[in-house]
Amino acid sequence: MNFKAWVLLVSAMTTACLPGTALSAGQTPLDLNLPSLGTVAGAELSPADEYALGAQIMRQVRADPTYMSDPETSEYLNRLGYQLVSNANTYTYQFFFFPIRDATLNAFALPGGYIAVHTGTIINAQNESELAGVMGHEIGHVSQRHIARMIEAQKGNMALTIGSMLLAILAARAGGNSGGHAAAAVAMGSQAAMIQSQLNYSRDAEREADRVGLQTLYNAGFDPKGMESFFERLHSSNRFYESAAPAYLSTHPLTVERMADMENRTRSIPPRLHRDSLDFKLIQARLEVLQETRHDGWYKVRKEFQRRLKTSSGVNEAVLHYGLSVAAQKLHEPDEALVEARLAMKAGKSAILVRNLTRTEYDAARTAADKRKAVEDARSAVDRFPLSTMIAENYVDLLYSQNEHQKLINFLRSNTAISQESSNYHALLARSYEKLGKKSLQYLHTGEMYALYGSTEAAVYQMTLGQKAADGDFYTMSQIDARLRELREQLLIEKERAK
């Protein structure tokens, strides 16, 4: 069982069954008068518990080699995702969208608003509305609290359901075929008594996610017809999953009924055009490279980009130059990467292109003066794109490479693009405090990073180390003492709940 399969098990819903059509609006929000599967007011899994469960699962997801910590892709997905979320009727806005390196057409939602999109889905989307349709469907699963509903339907079996989710992850993480078989065995063993009701319920959940996702898409301004062709391709792809995946996954097909339902709904909506963003095209080119993990794969993609260049012009030509720049970076050819990055800048204004140019300038720099110039350009980019986390982190990374740690720390503490509530903010601070030999501050921020990951026990351990190091000022040590008390109390509560 591969990564896709065990996450399907964790979320208790297959998302090989992807959404309906992306819609565009601009005037009156769409109201499809959607039927509801029923209230979740009495669900045993509260929104806070659901979010905590998702954070716990994400610790395993982040440890998987297919999890992509790519700033460009993550920023694009979250920007697109929140365009949809802001037009969705949802109980939470704590969403996090992230890419998974997998060539298959798929996406999945985890508890608490964590939504993954396979690189294959992004690359194969023929337009941005198709990709938005996939994400809108997954947002529908979250907004309708389908996992909480599933657990409510199981009544007293909540602990068994959650336990089997986590056990399946651990089994799959064992690696190789043996790990996959173990995960399947856990699923069939611990959930045998409830599996059929889960699957029957999930078919209803998929239909509801289709319809809710469609309404979200329309309100967010996407093309109402953009998803139908993707639906057809996904249906063809699903034939492979039906034959290769465990039997219980085959009960989640893209049925003719679902496809017909979505087509009927889109026919009643006035057609709208949605122009693809430049960043959509750039991310597609980027992921064609990053989906590969070996030199021969990167060479193959580069050759394909060069072939397409012969018949491309305008923006598409510049996008291909960007792809060639990314490929050259993976192949450790900094001079070639810089040449292509400069040609790519003709595509237009994009933080992705600017970030790529400053990075390749730095990597190709021959002298200390050239490196300083690249860092200055990266700082100028922060002023041009003040809300871009990717641009801010790029500047921080270059400062780190230059050993300008105090300057880096001052920037992080004053900049708003990298949220102080994000785990990455604390990780970036921790590594520079380590270089400066400030142990208490290093452990403090490492602890905060773990706390935001949902690893309370690891956070307590780091705070304890910070307390023992005792090399901070009065304010720092007081902050560590206070956070350590809070985290120890939280850990006691978590252990009590686990009994």
Short mmCIF file of C-alpha atoms in Angstrom, two decimals:
data_model
loop_
_atom_site.label_atom_id
_atom_site.label_comp_id
_atom_site.label_asym_id
_atom_site.label_seq_id
_atom_site.Cartn_x
_atom_site.Cartn_y
_atom_site.Cartn_z
CA MET A 1 0.00 0.00 0.00
CA ASN A 2 1.55 3.32 -1.04
CA PHE A 3 1.27 6.70 0.68
CA LYS A 4 -1.96 7.55 -1.11
CA ALA A 5 -3.60 4.36 0.03
CA TRP A 6 -2.83 4.69 3.71
CA VAL A 7 -3.94 8.31 3.82
CA LEU A 8 -7.21 7.25 2.27
CA LEU A 9 -7.50 4.85 5.18
CA VAL A 10 -6.68 7.60 7.69
CA SER A 11 -9.25 10.03 6.35
CA ALA A 12 -11.84 7.24 5.96
CA MET A 13 -12.83 8.54 2.59
CA THR A 14 -11.25 8.00 -0.79
CA THR A 15 -10.57 11.10 -2.76
CA ALA A 16 -9.85 9.32 -5.92
CA CYS A 17 -13.47 10.46 -6.24
CA LEU A 18 -12.83 14.08 -7.02
CA PRO A 19 -15.08 17.07 -7.44
CA GLY A 20 -17.43 18.60 -9.86
CA THR A 21 -17.09 21.68 -11.95
CA ALA A 22 -15.28 24.89 -11.09
CA LEU A 23 -17.43 27.98 -11.43
CA SER A 24 -16.95 31.70 -11.80
CA ALA A 25 -19.14 34.37 -10.37
CA GLY A 26 -18.67 38.00 -9.56
CA GLN A 27 -22.17 39.05 -8.69
CA THR A 28 -24.64 37.01 -6.63
CA PRO A 29 -23.27 34.04 -4.65
CA LEU A 30 -24.59 30.71 -5.83
CA ASP A 31 -27.09 28.88 -3.65
CA LEU A 32 -27.62 25.31 -4.84
CA ASN A 33 -30.12 24.54 -2.06
CA LEU A 34 -28.01 21.57 -1.08
CA PRO A 35 -29.37 18.61 0.85
CA SER A 36 -27.59 17.88 4.13
CA LEU A 37 -26.52 14.52 5.46
CA GLY A 38 -27.65 15.64 8.88
CA THR A 39 -26.45 17.64 11.83
CA VAL A 40 -23.08 17.09 13.45
CA ALA A 41 -23.88 19.16 16.52
CA GLY A 42 -23.70 16.07 18.68
CA ALA A 43 -20.60 14.60 17.06
CA GLU A 44 -18.29 13.02 19.60
CA LEU A 45 -15.27 14.49 17.82
CA SER A 46 -15.35 18.23 18.54
CA PRO A 47 -13.76 20.70 16.10
CA ALA A 48 -10.86 21.17 18.53
CA ASP A 49 -10.36 17.41 18.83
CA GLU A 50 -10.61 17.02 15.06
CA TYR A 51 -7.91 19.66 14.56
CA ALA A 52 -5.69 17.98 17.18
CA LEU A 53 -6.14 14.63 15.45
CA GLY A 54 -5.21 16.19 12.12
CA ALA A 55 -2.08 17.72 13.64
CA GLN A 56 -1.12 14.32 15.05
CA ILE A 57 -1.57 12.66 11.67
CA MET A 58 0.39 15.45 9.97
CA ARG A 59 3.45 14.57 12.04
CA GLN A 60 3.51 11.25 10.20
CA VAL A 61 2.70 12.88 6.86
CA ARG A 62 5.60 15.34 7.17
CA ALA A 63 7.96 12.44 7.91
CA ASP A 64 7.01 10.70 4.67
CA PRO A 65 9.41 11.22 1.74
CA THR A 66 6.53 12.11 -0.57
CA TYR A 67 5.63 15.16 1.54
CA MET A 68 6.93 18.22 -0.31
CA SER A 69 8.17 21.15 1.74
CA ASP A 70 8.38 23.43 -1.27
CA PRO A 71 7.81 27.15 -0.54
CA GLU A 72 6.68 28.07 -4.05
CA THR A 73 4.10 25.30 -4.37
CA SER A 74 2.85 25.66 -0.80
CA GLU A 75 2.33 29.41 -1.14
CA TYR A 76 0.48 28.97 -4.42
CA LEU A 77 -1.77 26.20 -3.10
CA ASN A 78 -2.60 28.11 0.06
CA ARG A 79 -3.35 31.30 -1.86
CA LEU A 80 -5.66 29.40 -4.21
CA GLY A 81 -7.08 27.40 -1.31
CA TYR A 82 -7.96 30.45 0.74
CA GLN A 83 -9.57 32.10 -2.26
CA LEU A 84 -11.94 29.14 -2.11
CA VAL A 85 -12.19 28.96 1.68
CA SER A 86 -13.14 32.64 1.89
CA ASN A 87 -16.16 31.79 -0.27
CA ALA A 88 -17.09 28.59 1.56
CA ASN A 89 -19.59 28.16 4.35
CA THR A 90 -17.24 26.46 6.79
CA TYR A 91 -16.95 26.14 10.55
CA THR A 92 -13.16 26.63 10.48
CA TYR A 93 -10.61 28.71 8.62
CA GLN A 94 -7.65 26.74 9.94
CA PHE A 95 -6.85 25.21 6.58
CA PHE A 96 -3.43 24.10 5.39
CA PHE A 97 -2.87 23.00 1.79
CA PHE A 98 0.24 21.06 0.86
CA PRO A 99 1.66 19.08 -2.10
CA ILE A 100 2.45 15.36 -2.18
CA ARG A 101 4.98 14.07 -4.70
CA ASP A 102 2.84 11.53 -6.52
CA ALA A 103 2.10 11.33 -10.26
CA THR A 104 -1.43 9.98 -9.75
CA LEU A 105 -4.54 12.15 -10.03
CA ASN A 106 -5.64 12.52 -6.43
CA ALA A 107 -6.09 14.74 -3.40
CA PHE A 108 -7.27 14.09 0.15
CA ALA A 109 -8.55 15.85 3.24
CA LEU A 110 -7.38 15.00 6.74
CA PRO A 111 -9.17 15.93 9.97
CA GLY A 112 -9.07 19.59 10.91
CA GLY A 113 -8.54 21.22 7.52
CA TYR A 114 -5.29 19.67 6.29
CA ILE A 115 -5.65 19.18 2.54
CA ALA A 116 -3.09 17.52 0.25
CA VAL A 117 -2.93 17.70 -3.53
CA HIS A 118 -0.87 15.25 -5.57
CA THR A 119 1.64 16.77 -7.95
CA GLY A 120 0.08 14.68 -10.72
CA THR A 121 -3.24 16.47 -10.19
CA ILE A 122 -1.63 19.91 -10.50
CA ILE A 123 0.43 18.99 -13.56
CA ASN A 124 -2.44 17.32 -15.40
CA ALA A 125 -5.06 19.99 -14.73
CA GLN A 126 -5.78 21.59 -18.09
CA ASN A 127 -6.71 24.88 -16.46
CA GLU A 128 -6.79 26.49 -13.03
CA SER A 129 -10.52 25.91 -12.63
CA GLU A 130 -9.95 22.16 -12.74
CA LEU A 131 -7.41 22.38 -9.93
CA ALA A 132 -9.72 24.66 -7.96
CA GLY A 133 -12.46 22.08 -8.45
CA VAL A 134 -10.34 19.37 -6.84
CA MET A 135 -9.54 21.61 -3.88
CA GLY A 136 -13.12 22.82 -3.53
CA HIS A 137 -14.27 19.22 -3.24
CA GLU A 138 -11.80 18.58 -0.40
CA ILE A 139 -12.83 21.79 1.33
CA GLY A 140 -16.37 20.41 1.13
CA HIS A 141 -15.29 17.32 3.08
CA VAL A 142 -13.86 19.55 5.80
CA SER A 143 -16.71 22.07 5.91
CA GLN A 144 -19.27 19.26 6.22
CA ARG A 145 -17.18 17.53 8.91
CA HIS A 146 -17.41 14.13 7.25
CA ILE A 147 -14.88 12.49 9.53
CA ALA A 148 -16.72 13.71 12.62
CA ARG A 149 -19.97 12.42 11.12
CA MET A 150 -18.40 9.05 10.45
CA ILE A 151 -17.32 8.78 14.09
CA GLU A 152 -20.73 9.93 15.31
CA ALA A 153 -22.27 7.14 13.24
CA GLN A 154 -20.02 4.67 15.03
CA LYS A 155 -21.16 5.92 18.47
CA GLY A 156 -19.00 4.16 21.04
CA ASN A 157 -16.36 3.09 18.54
CA MET A 158 -14.64 6.50 18.30
CA ALA A 159 -11.49 5.32 20.06
CA LEU A 160 -11.32 2.26 17.81
CA THR A 161 -11.76 4.39 14.68
CA ILE A 162 -9.10 6.93 15.64
CA GLY A 163 -6.79 4.22 16.91
CA SER A 164 -6.99 2.31 13.66
CA MET A 165 -6.19 5.48 11.73
CA LEU A 166 -2.98 6.06 13.66
CA LEU A 167 -2.00 2.38 13.70
CA ALA A 168 -2.40 2.25 9.94
CA ILE A 169 -0.06 5.22 9.57
CA LEU A 170 2.57 3.60 11.77
CA ALA A 171 2.28 0.33 9.86
CA ALA A 172 2.58 2.06 6.50
CA ARG A 173 5.60 4.01 7.75
CA ALA A 174 7.40 0.68 8.30
CA GLY A 175 8.25 0.95 4.61
CA GLY A 176 8.12 -1.27 1.57
CA ASN A 177 5.56 -3.91 0.76
CA SER A 178 5.62 -5.35 4.25
CA GLY A 179 4.58 -2.01 5.69
CA GLY A 180 1.78 -1.71 3.17
CA HIS A 181 0.44 -5.19 3.94
CA ALA A 182 0.61 -4.41 7.65
CA ALA A 183 -1.43 -1.27 7.13
CA ALA A 184 -4.06 -3.18 5.19
CA ALA A 185 -4.19 -5.83 7.90
CA VAL A 186 -4.67 -3.21 10.60
CA ALA A 187 -7.50 -1.63 8.62
CA MET A 188 -9.33 -4.87 7.99
CA GLY A 189 -8.70 -6.22 11.48
CA SER A 190 -9.60 -3.28 13.69
CA GLN A 191 -12.43 -1.95 11.54
CA ALA A 192 -13.99 -5.15 10.23
CA ALA A 193 -17.18 -4.65 12.24
CA MET A 194 -17.77 -1.12 10.94
CA ILE A 195 -16.22 -1.10 7.46
CA GLN A 196 -19.42 -1.54 5.44
CA SER A 197 -21.29 1.28 7.14
CA GLN A 198 -18.28 3.55 6.66
CA LEU A 199 -18.15 2.84 2.94
CA ASN A 200 -21.87 3.28 2.42
CA TYR A 201 -21.70 6.55 4.30
CA SER A 202 -18.70 7.72 2.33
CA ARG A 203 -20.59 7.51 -0.95
CA ASP A 204 -23.07 10.01 0.43
CA ALA A 205 -20.20 12.15 1.72
CA GLU A 206 -18.60 12.22 -1.73
CA ARG A 207 -21.83 13.43 -3.32
CA GLU A 208 -22.24 16.12 -0.69
CA ALA A 209 -18.62 17.25 -1.12
CA ASP A 210 -19.25 17.50 -4.88
CA ARG A 211 -22.22 19.79 -4.38
CA VAL A 212 -20.75 21.91 -1.60
CA GLY A 213 -17.52 22.22 -3.58
CA LEU A 214 -19.44 23.37 -6.64
CA GLN A 215 -21.14 26.13 -4.69
CA THR A 216 -17.77 27.24 -3.28
CA LEU A 217 -16.23 27.28 -6.75
CA TYR A 218 -18.97 29.45 -8.19
CA ASN A 219 -18.74 31.94 -5.36
CA ALA A 220 -14.92 32.07 -5.72
CA GLY A 221 -15.13 32.97 -9.41
CA PHE A 222 -14.11 29.88 -11.39
CA ASP A 223 -15.24 28.43 -14.72
CA PRO A 224 -18.40 26.31 -14.34
CA LYS A 225 -17.38 23.95 -17.16
CA GLY A 226 -13.72 23.53 -16.34
CA MET A 227 -14.05 20.35 -14.31
CA GLU A 228 -16.06 18.10 -16.58
CA SER A 229 -13.13 17.02 -18.76
CA PHE A 230 -11.05 16.40 -15.63
CA PHE A 231 -13.90 14.30 -14.28
CA GLU A 232 -13.66 12.10 -17.35
CA ARG A 233 -9.88 11.69 -17.05
CA LEU A 234 -10.20 10.89 -13.37
CA HIS A 235 -12.84 8.27 -14.13
CA SER A 236 -10.42 6.57 -16.52
CA SER A 237 -7.63 6.78 -13.93
CA ASN A 238 -9.86 5.29 -11.26
CA ARG A 239 -10.09 2.04 -13.21
CA PHE A 240 -6.46 1.46 -12.27
CA TYR A 241 -7.13 2.04 -8.57
CA GLU A 242 -10.09 -0.33 -8.62
CA SER A 243 -7.86 -3.16 -9.80
CA ALA A 244 -4.73 -2.31 -7.79
CA ALA A 245 -6.04 -1.01 -4.46
CA PRO A 246 -7.51 -3.06 -1.59
CA ALA A 247 -11.10 -4.11 -2.20
CA TYR A 248 -12.71 -1.61 0.16
CA LEU A 249 -11.33 1.28 -1.88
CA SER A 250 -13.19 0.05 -4.95
CA THR A 251 -16.51 1.10 -3.36
CA HIS A 252 -15.56 4.76 -3.89
CA PRO A 253 -15.60 5.03 -7.70
CA LEU A 254 -16.42 8.07 -9.77
CA THR A 255 -19.87 6.77 -10.61
CA VAL A 256 -21.88 7.70 -13.65
CA GLU A 257 -24.51 8.99 -11.22
CA ARG A 258 -22.08 11.47 -9.64
CA MET A 259 -20.79 12.63 -12.99
CA ALA A 260 -24.30 13.11 -14.35
CA ASP A 261 -25.35 14.99 -11.22
CA MET A 262 -22.51 17.48 -11.59
CA GLU A 263 -23.10 17.93 -15.33
CA ASN A 264 -26.79 18.64 -14.70
CA ARG A 265 -25.94 21.24 -12.08
CA THR A 266 -23.38 23.04 -14.25
CA ARG A 267 -25.82 23.23 -17.17
CA SER A 268 -28.10 25.42 -15.07
CA ILE A 269 -25.30 27.93 -14.38
CA PRO A 270 -24.44 30.71 -16.85
CA PRO A 271 -21.05 30.10 -18.47
CA ARG A 272 -18.17 32.22 -17.20
CA LEU A 273 -14.55 32.43 -18.27
CA HIS A 274 -11.71 32.28 -15.78
CA ARG A 275 -8.23 33.32 -16.93
CA ASP A 276 -5.48 31.10 -15.58
CA SER A 277 -2.96 32.89 -13.40
CA LEU A 278 0.69 33.04 -14.39
CA ASP A 279 1.60 31.30 -11.14
CA PHE A 280 -0.57 28.31 -12.06
CA LYS A 281 1.50 27.79 -15.22
CA LEU A 282 4.77 28.33 -13.37
CA ILE A 283 3.89 25.84 -10.65
CA GLN A 284 2.93 23.25 -13.25
CA ALA A 285 6.37 23.62 -14.88
CA ARG A 286 8.09 23.56 -11.50
CA LEU A 287 6.34 20.37 -10.43
CA GLU A 288 7.15 18.60 -13.67
CA VAL A 289 10.75 18.88 -12.46
CA LEU A 290 10.22 18.30 -8.74
CA GLN A 291 7.99 15.29 -9.29
CA GLU A 292 11.15 13.54 -10.47
CA THR A 293 13.70 12.46 -7.87
CA ARG A 294 16.63 11.25 -9.99
CA HIS A 295 19.07 12.81 -12.44
CA ASP A 296 17.75 10.83 -15.39
CA GLY A 297 14.26 12.13 -14.63
CA TRP A 298 15.44 15.74 -14.51
CA TYR A 299 17.33 15.30 -17.80
CA LYS A 300 14.21 13.85 -19.37
CA VAL A 301 12.04 16.77 -18.24
CA ARG A 302 14.63 19.28 -19.46
CA LYS A 303 14.67 17.64 -22.87
CA GLU A 304 10.87 17.80 -22.99
CA PHE A 305 10.87 21.51 -22.10
CA GLN A 306 13.44 22.17 -24.83
CA ARG A 307 11.24 20.33 -27.33
CA ARG A 308 8.20 22.43 -26.38
CA LEU A 309 10.19 25.65 -26.68
CA LYS A 310 10.50 25.12 -30.42
CA THR A 311 6.77 25.78 -30.88
CA SER A 312 6.08 28.11 -27.92
CA SER A 313 5.91 31.88 -27.72
CA GLY A 314 5.02 34.67 -25.33
CA VAL A 315 4.17 33.72 -21.77
CA ASN A 316 4.35 29.99 -22.47
CA GLU A 317 7.90 30.38 -23.74
CA ALA A 318 8.92 32.23 -20.58
CA VAL A 319 7.24 29.61 -18.40
CA LEU A 320 9.29 26.90 -20.10
CA HIS A 321 12.46 28.89 -19.44
CA TYR A 322 11.46 28.93 -15.78
CA GLY A 323 11.05 25.16 -15.87
CA LEU A 324 14.48 24.83 -17.46
CA SER A 325 15.94 26.99 -14.70
CA VAL A 326 14.45 24.73 -12.03
CA ALA A 327 15.77 21.65 -13.84
CA ALA A 328 19.26 23.17 -14.10
CA GLN A 329 19.25 23.83 -10.36
CA LYS A 330 18.41 20.18 -9.65
CA LEU A 331 21.23 19.16 -12.03
CA HIS A 332 23.69 21.46 -10.20
CA GLU A 333 24.24 23.75 -13.19
CA PRO A 334 24.06 27.23 -11.57
CA ASP A 335 25.19 29.24 -14.60
CA GLU A 336 22.60 27.63 -16.86
CA ALA A 337 19.96 28.08 -14.17
CA LEU A 338 20.69 31.82 -14.02
CA VAL A 339 20.53 32.23 -17.81
CA GLU A 340 17.12 30.53 -17.90
CA ALA A 341 15.90 32.48 -14.86
CA ARG A 342 16.63 35.77 -16.64
CA LEU A 343 14.80 34.62 -19.77
CA ALA A 344 11.85 33.54 -17.62
CA MET A 345 11.44 37.06 -16.23
CA LYS A 346 9.84 38.03 -19.55
CA ALA A 347 6.71 36.16 -18.47
CA GLY A 348 5.57 39.01 -16.24
CA LYS A 349 5.35 40.04 -12.61
CA SER A 350 5.46 37.06 -10.29
CA ALA A 351 7.01 36.51 -6.88
CA ILE A 352 7.91 32.99 -8.04
CA LEU A 353 10.06 34.36 -10.88
CA VAL A 354 11.70 36.99 -8.67
CA ARG A 355 12.49 34.44 -5.99
CA ASN A 356 14.00 32.13 -8.60
CA LEU A 357 16.14 34.92 -10.06
CA THR A 358 17.61 36.00 -6.71
CA ARG A 359 18.29 32.39 -5.74
CA THR A 360 20.05 31.58 -9.01
CA GLU A 361 22.02 34.85 -8.81
CA TYR A 362 23.30 33.81 -5.42
CA ASP A 363 24.11 30.23 -6.46
CA ALA A 364 25.99 31.39 -9.57
CA ALA A 365 27.87 34.20 -7.76
CA ARG A 366 31.64 34.02 -8.15
CA THR A 367 32.68 36.66 -5.62
CA ALA A 368 31.61 37.86 -2.19
CA ALA A 369 30.42 41.09 -3.81
CA ASP A 370 28.21 39.13 -6.21
CA LYS A 371 26.69 37.24 -3.29
CA ARG A 372 26.01 40.47 -1.40
CA LYS A 373 24.32 41.87 -4.50
CA ALA A 374 22.05 38.80 -4.69
CA VAL A 375 21.14 39.22 -1.02
CA GLU A 376 20.35 42.90 -1.62
CA ASP A 377 18.12 41.91 -4.54
CA ALA A 378 16.34 39.41 -2.29
CA ARG A 379 15.77 42.18 0.26
CA SER A 380 14.35 44.45 -2.45
CA ALA A 381 11.99 41.63 -3.43
CA VAL A 382 10.60 41.67 0.13
CA ASP A 383 9.59 45.30 -0.42
CA ARG A 384 8.00 44.42 -3.78
CA PHE A 385 6.06 41.46 -2.37
CA PRO A 386 5.56 42.30 1.32
CA LEU A 387 2.89 39.63 1.88
CA SER A 388 4.82 36.75 0.31
CA THR A 389 6.05 34.22 2.85
CA MET A 390 8.11 32.55 0.14
CA ILE A 391 9.96 35.79 -0.68
CA ALA A 392 10.59 36.55 3.01
CA GLU A 393 11.91 33.04 3.66
CA ASN A 394 14.17 33.29 0.62
CA TYR A 395 15.76 36.44 2.06
CA VAL A 396 16.12 34.71 5.45
CA ASP A 397 17.80 31.70 3.82
CA LEU A 398 20.33 33.91 2.05
CA LEU A 399 21.09 35.80 5.26
CA TYR A 400 21.66 32.44 6.94
CA SER A 401 24.04 31.41 4.15
CA GLN A 402 25.95 34.65 4.74
CA ASN A 403 26.10 34.00 8.51
CA GLU A 404 24.25 37.25 9.17
CA HIS A 405 22.30 35.73 12.03
CA GLN A 406 21.51 38.82 14.11
CA LYS A 407 20.29 40.62 11.00
CA LEU A 408 18.18 37.55 10.20
CA ILE A 409 16.66 37.51 13.70
CA ASN A 410 15.88 41.24 13.60
CA PHE A 411 14.17 40.80 10.22
CA LEU A 412 12.06 37.87 11.40
CA ARG A 413 10.89 39.73 14.48
CA SER A 414 9.82 42.78 12.47
CA ASN A 415 8.51 41.13 9.29
CA THR A 416 4.84 40.15 9.05
CA ALA A 417 4.94 37.85 6.01
CA ILE A 418 6.22 34.94 8.12
CA SER A 419 3.62 34.52 10.84
CA GLN A 420 4.87 34.21 14.39
CA GLU A 421 2.20 31.54 14.80
CA SER A 422 3.85 29.31 12.18
CA SER A 423 6.21 26.47 13.01
CA ASN A 424 8.64 27.67 10.35
CA TYR A 425 9.04 31.05 12.06
CA HIS A 426 10.31 29.34 15.19
CA ALA A 427 12.44 26.85 13.24
CA LEU A 428 14.20 29.70 11.43
CA LEU A 429 14.85 31.54 14.68
CA ALA A 430 16.08 28.39 16.44
CA ARG A 431 18.75 27.60 13.86
CA SER A 432 20.19 31.13 13.99
CA TYR A 433 20.15 31.24 17.79
CA GLU A 434 22.05 27.95 17.69
CA LYS A 435 24.71 29.52 15.46
CA LEU A 436 24.99 32.45 17.88
CA GLY A 437 25.39 30.07 20.82
CA LYS A 438 22.21 31.29 22.55
CA LYS A 439 21.03 27.94 23.87
CA SER A 440 17.98 28.97 25.89
CA LEU A 441 16.51 30.89 22.96
CA GLN A 442 17.38 28.02 20.62
CA TYR A 443 15.50 25.52 22.80
CA LEU A 444 12.62 27.94 23.39
CA HIS A 445 11.91 28.33 19.69
CA THR A 446 12.51 24.65 18.93
CA GLY A 447 9.96 23.88 21.62
CA GLU A 448 7.46 26.31 20.12
CA MET A 449 7.99 24.67 16.74
CA TYR A 450 7.16 21.24 18.20
CA ALA A 451 4.16 22.66 20.04
CA LEU A 452 2.75 23.99 16.78
CA TYR A 453 3.33 20.57 15.21
CA GLY A 454 1.19 19.10 17.99
CA SER A 455 4.16 17.29 19.58
CA THR A 456 3.60 18.44 23.14
CA GLU A 457 5.97 15.96 24.75
CA ALA A 458 8.83 17.02 22.44
CA ALA A 459 8.01 20.66 23.17
CA VAL A 460 8.22 20.03 26.93
CA TYR A 461 11.61 18.35 26.47
CA GLN A 462 12.99 21.31 24.51
CA MET A 463 11.67 23.84 27.03
CA THR A 464 13.28 21.80 29.82
CA LEU A 465 16.61 21.98 28.01
CA GLY A 466 16.16 25.73 27.64
CA GLN A 467 15.47 26.07 31.34
CA LYS A 468 18.60 24.08 32.19
CA ALA A 469 20.78 26.06 29.77
CA ALA A 470 19.85 29.25 31.68
CA ASP A 471 21.85 31.57 29.42
CA GLY A 472 18.99 33.93 28.56
CA ASP A 473 18.01 37.25 30.06
CA PHE A 474 15.30 37.59 32.70
CA TYR A 475 12.55 37.98 30.11
CA THR A 476 13.65 34.90 28.13
CA MET A 477 13.90 32.68 31.21
CA SER A 478 10.51 33.88 32.48
CA GLN A 479 9.00 33.11 29.08
CA ILE A 480 10.47 29.58 29.14
CA ASP A 481 9.21 28.96 32.70
CA ALA A 482 5.69 30.10 31.81
CA ARG A 483 5.51 28.07 28.59
CA LEU A 484 6.91 25.00 30.33
CA ARG A 485 4.13 25.13 32.92
CA GLU A 486 1.49 25.52 30.20
CA LEU A 487 2.88 22.67 28.11
CA ARG A 488 3.20 20.31 31.08
CA GLU A 489 -0.45 20.95 31.95
CA GLN A 490 -1.41 20.33 28.33
CA LEU A 491 0.59 17.11 28.25
CA LEU A 492 -1.20 15.83 31.37
CA ILE A 493 -4.56 16.53 29.72
CA GLU A 494 -3.47 14.71 26.54
CA LYS A 495 -2.30 11.68 28.51
CA GLU A 496 -5.55 11.62 30.48
CA ARG A 497 -7.55 11.69 27.25
CA ALA A 498 -5.46 8.86 25.84
CA LYS A 499 -6.37 6.51 28.71
#
